[in-house]
Amino acid sequence: MDYDTRMGEIIFHNTMGGRKEPFVPLQAGEVRMYTCGPTVYNFAHIGNFRTFVFQDILRRFLRSRGLHVIQVMNSTDVDDRIIANAAAEGVDIRTYTEKYIEAFLADRRALSLEMPEYIVRATDHIEDMVKLIERLAAKGFTYVSEGSTYFRISKFPNYGKLTKLDVTGIQAGARVDVDQYDKADARDFALWKAPKPGEFFWETRIGPGRPGWHIECSAMAMKYLGETIDIHSGGVDLAFPHHENEIAQSEAATGKRFVDYWLHAEHLLVNFEKMSKSLGNFFTLRDLLAKGNKPSALRFLLASVPYRRQLNFTQEGLQQASSSVERLRNFAGRLRSGKFPAGISPVSEDAIKAERDFEHGLEDDLNTAQALAAIFDLVRESNTAMDHGEFRQGDVGPALHALEIFDRIFAVLEDDDAQKLQALGLGSEASAPDHEIEVLVAERQAARKSRDFAKADRIRNELAGRGIVLEDARDGEIRWKRK
Ligand code: AMP
Ligand code: ZN
């Protein structure tokens, strides 16, 4: 069987220029990509994970095309809030941020996010940032005021080119030195901040203090990936000022283009408002899992809406995502355990077409909705053919192959939610209230009655993963208990 999916050109929407462009990496066969990571003063919320799942889909897709991806993700482990919160708890900032970094890594595993080649902390790169600031100072792009060093925007005529910000009215010397910025207000930003009395600081060649937020990403991106990189990404809220400032710092220092492709994910919303820590309208991954939701359902939900579309989060949406994952897993189970008459049917052709359409969807700026539609068409056609006895043994291979292609990117087919919950310490009662177990037990009974033993076994395993033991009682009823 020929599995040629006729792979086409990859097109990405580049925020720089504001249009879709063919993706051509700087070095053939290799992609250097920087992804802005979390500020670790709290647990990441599922809005943050909307962007991190998008970055994972991007990474997996590039890898599936045989490209060697080198991805760097930072942890912002120093900023105003971190310094203030650590001081309030009476611990150093490293101790304060450690638990959130650990939690972030554990959450990433639960959502099947592949590990970037480098996950790096700002506080391990102070010397790189100092060097970059010295380089900017030597070229006259900085000035010092009250011990802090600022970037002089008026010296960089291209400032604002990413978000097409109008900077004609910018006042020379208007400074901003907090970590939270006003929207669309371009001002000289702090590269290095002098400590306030009693505040934690590093003693360096450019004076005592700590780095501004933006300089860390420029310094770490260039350290690991070189002065010009292929892809830089984050949520849309990062385009201004964070990414404008990264461009200014990096390009002023090197005289070279910093990034070829800028990709920005639209926000996750709740009640049509941006989910954010400061608005307080957020859920963490653990909040949702503790209510009995599955990690695979959340991953599927976050991945299924193309990244440049806003996604309004609802419990019903999550429920639907859960059913979709279940449907796909059941289909894979039916393919693996079913017995079909010899030969092949037109479903084999459908499977090849599904693969091709799946790839075409992703090639078009990661249109995950279109890619998914292709796979669900195949599931529907195959299930119908099976129900009518028209599905043939020879169709199993092509259909499974299409699922494999799908799962390289979506990564939800493996039935490992129970283990993932356990790894987060949410293994048993917290994630499995009685009524939910009863539903699963009943579903298993129904599956056995309809002789769908693959499904019945899967449910038994899932229950076992949640610490539930099943017993066949004499009256034909099934009883369950917690281990
Ligand atoms: P932060 O921890 O605030 O530095 O954010 C980490 C990442 O999450 C950045 O790429 C943000 O742009 C992104 N982000 C924050 N809120 C949302 C949201 N509601 N939806 C999607 N991405 C978000
Ligand atoms: Zn960044």
XYZ file of C-alpha atoms and ligand atoms in Angstrom:
507
model
C 0.000 0.000 0.000
C 1.338 3.426 -0.927
C 1.038 5.895 1.936
C 2.192 8.948 -0.023
C 0.279 11.874 1.436
C 1.701 14.296 -1.143
C 3.027 16.672 1.405
C 2.816 20.250 0.333
C 4.333 23.522 1.323
C 3.932 24.738 4.894
C 2.283 28.143 5.240
C 2.384 30.198 8.456
C 0.753 33.490 9.315
C 3.590 35.847 10.173
C 2.634 38.671 12.545
C 5.512 40.582 10.959
C 3.869 41.686 7.739
C 0.469 40.395 8.842
C 0.013 37.699 6.178
C 0.464 34.040 5.408
C 3.850 33.054 3.962
C 5.544 29.819 2.891
C 7.758 28.578 5.700
C 11.411 28.261 4.684
C 13.884 27.659 7.522
C 17.254 29.389 7.501
C 19.095 26.091 7.359
C 17.505 23.314 5.363
C 16.207 20.530 7.592
C 16.450 22.458 10.859
C 14.119 24.800 12.776
C 15.320 27.086 15.547
C 12.419 28.175 17.626
C 12.015 30.281 20.758
C 8.810 30.080 22.771
C 8.137 32.499 25.615
C 7.377 30.476 28.728
C 5.517 31.101 31.972
C 6.117 33.683 34.655
C 6.442 31.347 37.600
C 4.734 33.201 40.438
C 1.709 30.911 40.434
C 0.371 27.776 38.733
C -0.039 28.229 34.972
C -3.720 28.488 33.989
C -5.382 26.790 31.051
C -5.191 30.046 29.059
C -1.415 29.761 29.292
C -1.734 26.114 28.249
C -3.778 27.132 25.224
C -0.601 28.832 23.975
C 1.710 26.037 25.145
C -0.443 23.380 23.438
C -0.348 25.426 20.224
C 3.460 25.528 20.487
C 3.497 21.766 20.995
C 1.326 21.199 17.915
C 3.665 23.460 15.951
C 6.691 21.550 17.174
C 5.183 18.115 16.536
C 4.034 19.119 13.073
C 7.504 20.375 12.077
C 9.062 17.206 13.468
C 6.546 15.046 11.617
C 7.923 16.644 8.427
C 11.367 15.356 9.269
C 12.667 18.734 10.442
C 15.122 18.816 13.314
C 13.567 21.225 15.832
C 15.659 23.055 18.406
C 13.238 24.711 20.811
C 14.089 26.977 23.713
C 11.515 27.886 26.356
C 12.262 30.225 29.229
C 10.858 30.432 32.731
C 10.572 34.025 33.858
C 11.697 33.394 37.431
C 12.344 37.000 38.418
C 9.980 39.988 38.151
C 8.307 42.536 40.430
C 5.629 40.110 41.631
C 8.056 37.263 42.251
C 10.353 39.500 44.282
C 7.421 40.853 46.302
C 5.794 37.430 46.888
C 9.078 35.760 47.860
C 9.828 38.567 50.333
C 6.312 38.236 51.790
C 6.885 34.497 52.315
C 10.344 35.154 53.732
C 12.103 32.897 51.188
C 14.600 33.605 48.411
C 13.219 33.847 44.885
C 14.717 30.534 43.843
C 12.886 28.706 46.625
C 9.719 30.629 45.869
C 9.685 29.844 42.130
C 10.921 26.230 42.417
C 7.510 24.770 43.280
C 5.828 26.515 40.366
C 8.500 25.376 37.917
C 8.058 21.792 39.156
C 4.290 22.107 38.850
C 4.624 23.531 35.356
C 6.747 20.591 34.222
C 4.314 18.107 35.766
C 1.356 19.846 34.089
C 3.193 19.728 30.762
C 3.620 15.962 31.125
C -0.075 15.550 31.925
C -0.922 17.396 28.708
C 1.590 15.326 26.685
C 3.605 18.386 25.745
C 6.945 17.310 24.317
C 9.959 18.630 26.188
C 11.717 21.512 24.436
C 15.439 20.912 23.889
C 16.139 23.692 26.398
C 14.003 24.902 29.281
C 15.994 27.719 30.797
C 15.619 30.088 33.714
C 16.189 33.816 33.521
C 18.136 33.801 36.806
C 20.714 31.377 35.367
C 21.519 33.874 32.584
C 22.228 37.138 34.392
C 25.750 37.327 32.921
C 24.405 36.881 29.345
C 21.964 39.730 29.935
C 24.624 42.005 31.398
C 26.811 41.359 28.339
C 23.957 42.192 25.980
C 23.212 45.419 27.855
C 26.914 46.340 27.685
C 26.840 45.714 23.947
C 23.817 48.025 23.591
C 25.489 50.654 25.790
C 28.629 50.584 23.634
C 26.474 51.404 20.607
C 24.698 54.268 22.370
C 21.254 52.613 22.691
C 21.008 52.988 26.467
C 21.037 55.611 29.194
C 21.153 55.384 32.956
C 18.730 57.098 35.266
C 18.738 56.660 39.053
C 20.814 53.508 38.750
C 18.515 51.806 36.186
C 19.492 51.330 32.539
C 16.911 52.092 29.851
C 16.653 51.387 26.146
C 16.407 54.598 24.110
C 13.560 53.867 21.664
C 14.168 57.045 19.640
C 17.534 55.605 18.538
C 15.840 52.593 16.923
C 13.775 53.890 13.977
C 12.186 50.511 13.340
C 10.562 50.390 16.768
C 6.951 49.181 16.472
C 7.347 47.328 13.150
C 5.855 44.059 14.435
C 2.560 45.489 15.666
C 2.610 48.541 13.377
C 2.602 50.780 16.403
C 2.580 54.501 15.697
C 5.529 55.890 17.639
C 5.649 59.362 16.099
C 4.369 60.888 19.316
C 6.857 59.159 21.557
C 8.464 61.498 24.047
C 12.212 61.100 24.364
C 13.051 59.947 27.875
C 9.507 58.813 28.832
C 10.239 55.725 30.884
C 8.422 52.664 32.120
C 10.011 50.535 34.776
C 7.279 48.307 36.139
C 6.686 44.823 34.740
C 3.100 45.569 33.770
C 2.655 47.908 30.832
C -0.071 50.118 29.455
C -1.388 48.885 26.132
C 0.111 50.536 23.049
C 2.047 53.095 25.051
C 5.596 52.987 23.672
C 8.098 54.210 26.211
C 11.751 53.660 26.979
C 11.805 50.392 28.849
C 14.116 49.208 31.596
C 16.884 46.810 30.626
C 18.284 46.738 34.136
C 16.496 47.903 37.265
C 18.132 49.379 40.331
C 16.926 47.739 43.566
C 14.423 49.505 45.766
C 15.498 49.715 49.419
C 15.585 46.264 50.998
C 14.884 44.534 47.671
C 16.818 41.530 46.369
C 19.518 42.318 43.753
C 22.525 40.992 41.795
C 25.840 42.840 42.018
C 27.117 43.246 38.423
C 29.371 45.356 36.179
C 26.393 47.560 35.272
C 25.530 48.128 38.921
C 23.382 46.365 41.507
C 19.900 45.349 40.370
C 17.962 42.842 38.325
C 17.058 42.414 34.666
C 13.951 43.848 33.026
C 11.502 41.294 31.665
C 12.331 41.655 27.950
C 16.106 41.352 28.026
C 15.968 37.756 29.277
C 14.304 36.465 26.121
C 16.693 38.303 23.760
C 19.718 37.057 25.686
C 18.578 33.436 25.974
C 17.205 33.171 22.434
C 20.473 34.392 20.927
C 22.633 32.350 23.277
C 21.067 29.013 22.322
C 19.782 29.669 18.807
C 22.008 32.322 17.227
C 21.420 35.955 16.263
C 18.724 35.196 13.676
C 16.185 32.495 14.465
C 13.394 30.881 12.472
C 10.337 31.077 14.722
C 9.397 33.042 17.817
C 5.993 32.554 19.392
C 3.712 33.351 22.308
C 0.192 34.551 23.030
C -1.062 37.690 21.233
C -0.679 39.740 24.398
C 3.103 39.358 24.062
C 3.394 41.016 20.632
C 3.412 44.437 22.287
C 5.407 45.444 24.222
C 7.375 42.256 24.912
C 8.207 41.191 21.384
C 8.630 44.738 20.048
C 11.153 45.266 22.825
C 12.908 41.980 22.123
C 13.276 43.020 18.471
C 14.628 46.444 19.438
C 17.202 45.033 21.876
C 18.356 42.179 19.662
C 18.498 44.027 16.343
C 20.101 47.134 17.861
C 22.831 44.919 19.329
C 23.516 42.713 16.296
C 22.424 44.805 13.310
C 20.719 41.632 12.006
C 17.108 40.519 11.696
C 16.212 38.775 14.961
C 13.356 36.495 13.845
C 11.993 35.306 10.495
C 8.497 34.128 11.558
C 6.465 35.523 14.445
C 3.515 33.301 15.429
C 0.962 34.475 17.986
C -1.865 32.448 19.512
C -5.220 34.064 20.184
C -6.519 34.000 23.704
C -8.537 31.513 25.627
C -11.600 33.311 26.999
C -14.050 32.670 29.823
C -17.436 34.286 29.378
C -15.858 35.982 26.372
C -13.194 37.709 28.468
C -9.497 36.878 28.365
C -8.579 34.314 30.999
C -5.894 35.936 33.118
C -4.315 35.789 36.515
C -4.944 39.464 37.120
C -8.698 39.244 36.352
C -8.943 36.220 38.638
C -11.184 34.373 36.136
C -8.854 31.442 35.642
C -8.758 27.686 36.157
C -5.549 25.791 36.565
C -5.169 22.383 34.981
C -5.404 20.836 38.435
C -8.687 22.658 39.185
C -10.238 20.988 36.161
C -8.722 17.554 36.695
C -9.777 17.489 40.331
C -13.360 17.902 39.082
C -13.020 14.633 37.172
C -11.995 15.951 33.738
C -9.362 14.060 31.790
C -6.035 15.511 30.656
C -6.599 14.116 27.152
C -9.942 15.956 26.887
C -8.322 19.243 27.789
C -5.453 18.714 25.374
C -7.918 17.859 22.628
C -10.074 20.908 23.345
C -7.119 23.298 23.353
C -5.672 21.767 20.186
C -8.880 21.479 18.202
C -9.511 25.195 17.658
C -6.961 26.709 15.228
C -4.519 28.889 17.119
C -5.485 32.160 15.484
C -9.098 31.805 16.621
C -10.218 32.750 20.101
C -11.557 29.859 22.133
C -14.272 30.502 24.690
C -13.849 27.878 27.393
C -16.952 26.087 28.667
C -17.540 22.859 30.580
C -19.758 21.649 27.703
C -16.914 22.232 25.254
C -14.672 20.150 27.460
C -17.332 17.439 27.662
C -17.580 17.331 23.883
C -13.810 17.089 23.613
C -13.923 14.161 26.012
C -16.530 12.382 23.847
C -14.416 13.017 20.738
C -11.382 11.415 22.362
C -13.526 8.494 23.489
C -14.865 8.077 19.963
C -11.369 7.976 18.508
C -10.146 5.510 21.126
C -13.136 3.265 20.571
C -12.525 3.337 16.856
C -8.852 2.410 17.337
C -9.968 -0.427 19.656
C -12.507 -1.647 17.121
C -9.845 -1.682 14.394
C -7.373 -3.583 16.542
C -9.689 -6.198 17.959
C -12.320 -6.553 15.219
C -12.470 -9.534 12.834
C -13.343 -8.557 9.281
C -13.756 -10.505 6.029
C -10.660 -10.721 3.828
C -10.069 -8.200 1.050
C -10.239 -4.442 0.826
C -13.073 -1.982 0.381
C -13.296 1.677 -0.703
C -12.563 2.590 2.947
C -8.867 2.065 2.187
C -9.019 4.911 -0.323
C -10.917 7.019 2.211
C -8.123 6.453 4.709
C -5.481 7.654 2.271
C -7.584 10.698 1.458
C -8.075 11.406 5.178
C -4.310 11.440 5.693
C -3.807 13.778 2.803
C -6.536 16.159 3.983
C -5.170 15.989 7.514
C -1.743 17.089 6.280
C -3.211 19.795 4.064
C -5.138 21.220 7.005
C -1.999 21.485 9.115
C 0.057 22.855 6.238
C -2.372 25.753 6.053
C -1.172 27.649 9.127
C -1.926 24.699 11.424
C -5.628 24.515 10.691
C -6.318 21.833 13.283
C -10.093 22.029 12.790
C -9.771 21.097 9.121
C -7.260 18.379 9.937
C -9.615 16.883 12.536
C -12.587 16.992 10.199
C -10.667 14.718 7.807
C -10.067 12.148 10.545
C -13.647 12.219 11.830
C -14.931 11.715 8.272
C -12.866 8.551 8.148
C -14.146 7.385 11.546
C -17.735 7.884 10.443
C -17.273 6.175 7.079
C -15.430 3.243 8.644
C -17.926 2.756 11.454
C -20.771 2.755 8.946
C -18.935 0.239 6.762
C -18.302 -1.975 9.809
C -21.940 -1.805 10.864
C -22.973 -2.934 7.373
C -20.379 -5.676 7.201
C -18.612 -3.877 4.358
C -15.354 -3.168 6.138
C -12.548 -5.558 5.114
C -9.465 -6.852 6.876
C -7.276 -5.062 4.318
C -8.754 -1.716 5.395
C -7.416 -2.093 8.927
C -3.829 -1.130 8.004
C -4.647 2.099 6.129
C -7.170 3.182 8.780
C -4.719 2.546 11.620
C -2.031 4.366 9.678
C -4.273 7.434 9.361
C -4.873 7.337 13.119
C -1.143 7.100 13.721
C -0.507 10.167 11.558
C -3.231 11.981 13.488
C -1.858 10.967 16.872
C 1.699 12.074 16.151
C 0.289 15.582 16.361
C -2.738 15.346 18.657
C -1.363 12.709 21.052
C -4.619 11.652 22.716
C -5.117 8.025 21.658
C -3.144 6.325 24.391
C -5.457 5.452 27.221
C -3.251 6.851 29.972
C -5.402 9.468 31.696
C -5.574 7.499 34.906
C -1.768 7.267 35.166
C -1.448 10.956 34.386
C -3.906 11.843 37.102
C -2.029 9.683 39.532
C 1.264 11.330 38.615
C -0.294 14.647 39.640
C -1.457 13.152 42.940
C -5.077 13.194 41.757
C -5.315 9.463 41.383
C -8.345 8.275 43.251
C -11.198 9.889 45.128
C -10.430 13.471 44.216
C -10.728 12.678 40.524
C -13.383 10.004 40.752
C -16.507 10.844 42.700
C -18.891 7.894 43.273
C -21.446 8.905 40.655
C -18.740 8.979 38.015
C -17.546 5.504 38.874
C -21.113 4.265 38.716
C -21.433 5.708 35.212
C -18.238 3.965 34.128
C -19.294 0.642 35.658
C -22.626 0.861 33.851
C -20.863 1.727 30.603
C -18.656 -1.312 31.024
C -21.682 -3.533 31.612
C -23.321 -2.185 28.469
C -20.134 -2.747 26.480
C -19.991 -6.370 27.676
C -23.608 -6.910 26.779
C -22.981 -5.666 23.256
C -19.858 -7.856 23.165
C -17.533 -4.857 22.789
C -14.909 -6.480 24.990
C -12.156 -4.068 23.946
C -14.167 -1.185 25.352
C -15.116 -3.149 28.461
C -11.463 -3.916 29.129
C -10.469 -0.341 28.596
C -12.992 0.837 31.152
C -11.834 -1.827 33.615
C -8.251 -0.566 33.174
C -9.292 2.999 33.622
C -11.110 2.114 36.810
C -8.098 0.140 38.023
C -5.939 3.216 37.354
C -8.267 5.171 39.621
C -7.892 2.563 42.323
C -11.257 0.866 41.737
C -11.659 -2.923 41.932
C -14.622 -4.651 40.305
C -16.269 -7.770 41.721
C -18.831 -9.948 40.033
C -21.535 -10.615 42.568
C -23.664 -13.805 42.557
C -26.788 -11.975 41.497
C -25.069 -11.017 38.219
C -24.577 -7.483 39.471
C -21.183 -5.813 39.437
C -19.946 -4.333 42.693
C -17.006 -1.984 43.028
C -14.778 -0.849 45.833
C -11.776 1.370 46.324
C -8.420 -0.371 46.821
P 2.700 34.485 31.418
O 2.863 33.383 32.431
O 1.682 35.498 31.784
O 4.052 35.098 31.089
O 2.153 33.806 30.072
C 2.681 32.655 29.485
C 2.101 32.469 28.083
O 0.679 32.311 28.136
C 2.339 33.663 27.134
O 2.659 33.176 25.849
C 1.002 34.366 27.126
O 0.809 35.106 25.936
C 0.051 33.197 27.208
N -1.300 33.529 27.706
C -1.639 34.227 28.817
N -2.993 34.290 28.954
C -3.523 33.605 27.896
C -4.866 33.308 27.465
N -5.942 33.689 28.157
N -5.008 32.594 26.325
C -3.926 32.173 25.606
N -2.658 32.426 25.974
C -2.444 33.138 27.099
Zn 9.654 36.260 25.996
